[in-house]
PDB file of C-alpha atoms in Angstrom:
ATOM      1  CA  MET X   1     -73.098 151.165 -35.417  1.00  0.00           C
ATOM      2  CA  THR X   2     -69.370 151.619 -35.249  1.00  0.00           C
ATOM      3  CA  VAL X   3     -66.724 150.806 -37.805  1.00  0.00           C
ATOM      4  CA  SER X   4     -63.148 150.242 -36.707  1.00  0.00           C
ATOM      5  CA  GLU X   5     -60.551 152.729 -37.849  1.00  0.00           C
ATOM      6  CA  ASP X   6     -58.616 149.834 -39.424  1.00  0.00           C
ATOM      7  CA  ASP X   7     -61.643 148.822 -41.523  1.00  0.00           C
ATOM      8  CA  ARG X   8     -62.312 152.438 -42.458  1.00  0.00           C
ATOM      9  CA  ALA X   9     -58.672 152.823 -43.574  1.00  0.00           C
ATOM     10  CA  VAL X  10     -58.767 149.596 -45.631  1.00  0.00           C
ATOM     11  CA  VAL X  11     -62.000 150.644 -47.346  1.00  0.00           C
ATOM     12  CA  ALA X  12     -60.490 154.056 -48.114  1.00  0.00           C
ATOM     13  CA  GLU X  13     -57.497 152.283 -49.663  1.00  0.00           C
ATOM     14  CA  GLN X  14     -59.772 149.980 -51.651  1.00  0.00           C
ATOM     15  CA  LEU X  15     -61.872 152.861 -52.985  1.00  0.00           C
ATOM     16  CA  GLY X  16     -59.063 155.358 -53.410  1.00  0.00           C
ATOM     17  CA  ARG X  17     -61.084 157.856 -51.359  1.00  0.00           C
ATOM     18  CA  ALA X  18     -62.681 158.170 -47.945  1.00  0.00           C
ATOM     19  CA  PRO X  19     -65.832 156.046 -47.656  1.00  0.00           C
ATOM     20  CA  ARG X  20     -69.106 157.960 -47.446  1.00  0.00           C
ATOM     21  CA  GLY X  21     -71.974 156.988 -45.193  1.00  0.00           C
ATOM     22  CA  MET X  22     -70.301 153.771 -44.047  1.00  0.00           C
ATOM     23  CA  ARG X  23     -72.318 152.060 -41.282  1.00  0.00           C
ATOM     24  CA  ALA X  24     -70.757 148.602 -41.099  1.00  0.00           C
ATOM     25  CA  VAL X  25     -68.691 145.958 -42.838  1.00  0.00           C
ATOM     26  CA  ALA X  26     -71.397 143.657 -44.209  1.00  0.00           C
ATOM     27  CA  ALA X  27     -69.115 140.962 -45.688  1.00  0.00           C
ATOM     28  CA  ARG X  28     -65.409 140.188 -45.737  1.00  0.00           C
ATOM     29  CA  CYS X  29     -63.005 138.705 -48.254  1.00  0.00           C
ATOM     30  CA  PRO X  30     -61.346 135.385 -47.403  1.00  0.00           C
ATOM     31  CA  SER X  31     -58.274 137.362 -46.358  1.00  0.00           C
ATOM     32  CA  GLY X  32     -60.358 139.205 -43.763  1.00  0.00           C
ATOM     33  CA  HIS X  33     -60.574 142.559 -45.531  1.00  0.00           C
ATOM     34  CA  PRO X  34     -63.902 144.302 -46.040  1.00  0.00           C
ATOM     35  CA  ALA X  35     -65.588 143.160 -49.258  1.00  0.00           C
ATOM     36  CA  VAL X  36     -68.974 144.839 -48.792  1.00  0.00           C
ATOM     37  CA  VAL X  37     -69.952 147.788 -46.651  1.00  0.00           C
ATOM     38  CA  GLN X  38     -73.400 148.793 -45.541  1.00  0.00           C
ATOM     39  CA  THR X  39     -74.045 152.479 -46.121  1.00  0.00           C
ATOM     40  CA  SER X  40     -76.509 154.869 -44.548  1.00  0.00           C
ATOM     41  CA  PRO X  41     -79.578 155.716 -46.629  1.00  0.00           C
ATOM     42  CA  ARG X  42     -78.431 159.340 -46.475  1.00  0.00           C
ATOM     43  CA  LEU X  43     -74.893 160.598 -46.747  1.00  0.00           C
ATOM     44  CA  GLU X  44     -73.462 162.889 -44.099  1.00  0.00           C
ATOM     45  CA  ASP X  45     -74.667 165.978 -46.002  1.00  0.00           C
ATOM     46  CA  GLY X  46     -78.246 164.606 -46.192  1.00  0.00           C
ATOM     47  CA  THR X  47     -78.064 163.459 -49.812  1.00  0.00           C
ATOM     48  CA  PRO X  48     -80.192 160.325 -50.354  1.00  0.00           C
ATOM     49  CA  PHE X  49     -78.056 157.275 -51.105  1.00  0.00           C
ATOM     50  CA  PRO X  50     -80.336 154.324 -51.920  1.00  0.00           C
ATOM     51  CA  THR X  51     -77.471 151.824 -52.329  1.00  0.00           C
ATOM     52  CA  LEU X  52     -77.487 150.020 -48.979  1.00  0.00           C
ATOM     53  CA  TYR X  53     -74.673 147.587 -49.845  1.00  0.00           C
ATOM     54  CA  TYR X  54     -71.544 148.707 -51.646  1.00  0.00           C
ATOM     55  CA  LEU X  55     -68.899 146.347 -53.052  1.00  0.00           C
ATOM     56  CA  THR X  56     -65.404 147.488 -52.002  1.00  0.00           C
ATOM     57  CA  CYS X  57     -63.105 144.512 -52.733  1.00  0.00           C
ATOM     58  CA  PRO X  58     -61.001 145.593 -55.730  1.00  0.00           C
ATOM     59  CA  ARG X  59     -60.387 142.020 -56.859  1.00  0.00           C
ATOM     60  CA  LEU X  60     -64.059 141.094 -56.770  1.00  0.00           C
ATOM     61  CA  ASN X  61     -65.013 144.399 -58.398  1.00  0.00           C
ATOM     62  CA  SER X  62     -62.713 143.528 -61.290  1.00  0.00           C
ATOM     63  CA  PHE X  63     -64.264 140.089 -61.737  1.00  0.00           C
ATOM     64  CA  VAL X  64     -67.801 141.492 -61.615  1.00  0.00           C
ATOM     65  CA  SER X  65     -66.842 144.122 -64.207  1.00  0.00           C
ATOM     66  CA  ARG X  66     -65.766 141.313 -66.530  1.00  0.00           C
ATOM     67  CA  LEU X  67     -69.204 139.712 -66.215  1.00  0.00           C
ATOM     68  CA  GLU X  68     -70.837 143.053 -66.965  1.00  0.00           C
ATOM     69  CA  GLY X  69     -68.555 143.582 -69.958  1.00  0.00           C
ATOM     70  CA  ALA X  70     -69.533 140.171 -71.305  1.00  0.00           C
ATOM     71  CA  GLY X  71     -73.186 141.261 -71.467  1.00  0.00           C
ATOM     72  CA  LEU X  72     -74.502 139.285 -68.515  1.00  0.00           C
ATOM     73  CA  MET X  73     -76.777 142.112 -67.287  1.00  0.00           C
ATOM     74  CA  LYS X  74     -78.690 142.237 -70.579  1.00  0.00           C
ATOM     75  CA  GLU X  75     -79.091 138.471 -70.570  1.00  0.00           C
ATOM     76  CA  MET X  76     -80.356 138.567 -66.974  1.00  0.00           C
ATOM     77  CA  THR X  77     -82.793 141.387 -67.768  1.00  0.00           C
ATOM     78  CA  ASP X  78     -84.098 139.463 -70.788  1.00  0.00           C
ATOM     79  CA  ARG X  79     -84.722 136.430 -68.577  1.00  0.00           C
ATOM     80  CA  LEU X  80     -86.912 138.531 -66.267  1.00  0.00           C
ATOM     81  CA  ALA X  81     -89.431 138.916 -69.112  1.00  0.00           C
ATOM     82  CA  GLU X  82     -89.420 135.179 -69.829  1.00  0.00           C
ATOM     83  CA  ASP X  83     -89.318 133.572 -66.387  1.00  0.00           C
ATOM     84  CA  GLU X  84     -92.143 134.517 -64.025  1.00  0.00           C
ATOM     85  CA  GLN X  85     -90.607 132.678 -61.072  1.00  0.00           C
ATOM     86  CA  LEU X  86     -87.281 134.453 -61.540  1.00  0.00           C
ATOM     87  CA  ALA X  87     -89.083 137.805 -61.812  1.00  0.00           C
ATOM     88  CA  LEU X  88     -90.962 137.029 -58.582  1.00  0.00           C
ATOM     89  CA  ARG X  89     -87.742 136.102 -56.734  1.00  0.00           C
ATOM     90  CA  TYR X  90     -86.099 139.289 -58.018  1.00  0.00           C
ATOM     91  CA  ARG X  91     -89.081 141.389 -56.859  1.00  0.00           C
ATOM     92  CA  ARG X  92     -88.778 139.772 -53.422  1.00  0.00           C
ATOM     93  CA  ALA X  93     -85.072 140.681 -53.361  1.00  0.00           C
ATOM     94  CA  HIS X  94     -86.059 144.275 -54.140  1.00  0.00           C
ATOM     95  CA  GLU X  95     -88.703 144.287 -51.388  1.00  0.00           C
ATOM     96  CA  SER X  96     -86.255 142.802 -48.878  1.00  0.00           C
ATOM     97  CA  TYR X  97     -83.607 145.385 -49.790  1.00  0.00           C
ATOM     98  CA  LEU X  98     -86.134 148.204 -49.502  1.00  0.00           C
ATOM     99  CA  ALA X  99     -87.447 146.982 -46.134  1.00  0.00           C
ATOM    100  CA  GLU X 100     -83.945 146.651 -44.720  1.00  0.00           C
ATOM    101  CA  ARG X 101     -82.937 150.113 -45.909  1.00  0.00           C
ATOM    102  CA  ASP X 102     -86.192 151.701 -44.723  1.00  0.00           C
ATOM    103  CA  ALA X 103     -85.758 150.109 -41.291  1.00  0.00           C
ATOM    104  CA  ILE X 104     -82.605 152.236 -40.982  1.00  0.00           C
ATOM    105  CA  GLU X 105     -84.112 155.389 -42.479  1.00  0.00           C
ATOM    106  CA  PRO X 106     -87.005 155.651 -44.936  1.00  0.00           C
ATOM    107  CA  LEU X 107     -86.169 157.683 -48.011  1.00  0.00           C
ATOM    108  CA  GLY X 108     -89.762 157.927 -49.250  1.00  0.00           C
ATOM    109  CA  THR X 109     -88.884 156.202 -52.516  1.00  0.00           C
ATOM    110  CA  GLN X 110     -89.303 152.718 -53.922  1.00  0.00           C
ATOM    111  CA  VAL X 111     -85.935 153.012 -55.687  1.00  0.00           C
ATOM    112  CA  THR X 112     -83.448 150.511 -54.323  1.00  0.00           C
ATOM    113  CA  ALA X 113     -80.377 149.776 -56.401  1.00  0.00           C
ATOM    114  CA  GLY X 114     -79.023 147.898 -59.370  1.00  0.00           C
ATOM    115  CA  GLY X 115     -82.178 148.289 -61.463  1.00  0.00           C
ATOM    116  CA  MET X 116     -84.406 146.275 -59.127  1.00  0.00           C
ATOM    117  CA  PRO X 117     -87.090 145.111 -59.650  1.00  0.00           C
ATOM    118  CA  ASN X 118     -87.475 145.470 -63.437  1.00  0.00           C
ATOM    119  CA  ARG X 119     -83.970 145.196 -64.860  1.00  0.00           C
ATOM    120  CA  VAL X 120     -80.379 144.409 -63.959  1.00  0.00           C
ATOM    121  CA  LYS X 121     -78.456 147.678 -64.150  1.00  0.00           C
ATOM    122  CA  CYS X 122     -75.445 147.117 -61.871  1.00  0.00           C
ATOM    123  CA  LEU X 123     -74.216 143.632 -61.121  1.00  0.00           C
ATOM    124  CA  HIS X 124     -71.870 144.987 -58.428  1.00  0.00           C
ATOM    125  CA  VAL X 125     -74.906 145.913 -56.308  1.00  0.00           C
ATOM    126  CA  HIS X 126     -76.387 142.435 -56.659  1.00  0.00           C
ATOM    127  CA  VAL X 127     -73.156 140.711 -55.706  1.00  0.00           C
ATOM    128  CA  ALA X 128     -72.785 143.027 -52.706  1.00  0.00           C
ATOM    129  CA  HIS X 129     -76.372 142.309 -51.668  1.00  0.00           C
ATOM    130  CA  ALA X 130     -75.887 138.539 -51.990  1.00  0.00           C
ATOM    131  CA  LEU X 131     -72.688 138.606 -49.946  1.00  0.00           C
ATOM    132  CA  ALA X 132     -74.236 140.790 -47.239  1.00  0.00           C
ATOM    133  CA  VAL X 133     -77.438 138.808 -46.714  1.00  0.00           C
ATOM    134  CA  GLY X 134     -76.364 135.337 -47.816  1.00  0.00           C
ATOM    135  CA  PRO X 135     -77.588 133.003 -50.535  1.00  0.00           C
ATOM    136  CA  GLY X 136     -81.216 132.633 -51.516  1.00  0.00           C
ATOM    137  CA  VAL X 137     -82.254 136.296 -51.383  1.00  0.00           C
ATOM    138  CA  ASN X 138     -80.882 137.940 -54.544  1.00  0.00           C
ATOM    139  CA  PRO X 139     -81.014 135.491 -57.464  1.00  0.00           C
ATOM    140  CA  PHE X 140     -78.732 137.513 -59.737  1.00  0.00           C
ATOM    141  CA  GLY X 141     -76.176 138.163 -57.018  1.00  0.00           C
ATOM    142  CA  ASP X 142     -76.135 134.442 -56.241  1.00  0.00           C
ATOM    143  CA  GLU X 143     -75.799 133.594 -59.925  1.00  0.00           C
ATOM    144  CA  ALA X 144     -72.898 135.995 -60.438  1.00  0.00           C
ATOM    145  CA  LEU X 145     -71.080 134.593 -57.404  1.00  0.00           C
ATOM    146  CA  GLU X 146     -71.526 131.081 -58.781  1.00  0.00           C
ATOM    147  CA  LEU X 147     -70.008 132.204 -62.096  1.00  0.00           C
ATOM    148  CA  LEU X 148     -67.060 133.706 -60.212  1.00  0.00           C
ATOM    149  CA  ALA X 149     -66.519 130.779 -57.834  1.00  0.00           C
ATOM    150  CA  GLN X 150     -63.385 129.565 -59.603  1.00  0.00           C
ATOM    151  CA  TRP X 151     -61.713 132.976 -59.134  1.00  0.00           C
ATOM    152  CA  TRP X 152     -63.250 134.370 -55.953  1.00  0.00           C
ATOM    153  CA  PRO X 153     -63.111 133.877 -53.030  1.00  0.00           C
ATOM    154  CA  SER X 154     -59.479 132.998 -53.138  1.00  0.00           C
ATOM    155  CA  GLY X 155     -56.197 134.774 -52.707  1.00  0.00           C
ATOM    156  CA  GLU X 156     -55.171 138.042 -51.177  1.00  0.00           C
ATOM    157  CA  CYS X 157     -57.509 140.722 -52.481  1.00  0.00           C
ATOM    158  CA  ALA X 158     -56.115 143.856 -50.921  1.00  0.00           C
ATOM    159  CA  SER X 159     -53.267 144.884 -48.693  1.00  0.00           C
ATOM    160  CA  LYS X 160     -54.004 146.201 -45.234  1.00  0.00           C
ATOM    161  CA  VAL X 161     -53.001 149.777 -44.621  1.00  0.00           C
ATOM    162  CA  ASN X 162     -50.922 148.807 -41.596  1.00  0.00           C
ATOM    163  CA  ASP X 163     -49.097 145.832 -43.229  1.00  0.00           C
TER     164      ASP X 163
END
């Protein structure tokens, strides 16, 4: 896969550092900037990197951090113990994530990202996953995006390097 130099430069600006292991732009903000990148299962130096989808949009990152700060991850994790159907959908999201990552390069581990499949550890991962693969796969990513719908996607989220 190739990533344009413009996209690579925008992601570097968004992150405040050069992106590592970037394979593709998996989702874009309404303004056209990268919002989610797909990363290689191993970084350039061979270090395993199980996070396949990485949220780069600074505006969306800020909104997701607010949800985390409000305790949403604990509430979501608690619901996993109470709702068998939700737990099953979340396990399927984990299995889908793992299969997609392993199709690129198996890491020999069942660890995916964001606490899947037993807890919600990083809501940013779930939002990135939901944006990359679309609705109906990651229930907590979908839920977080619904909670953020009045704020995102809208507006200019980042400036392009060449603007």
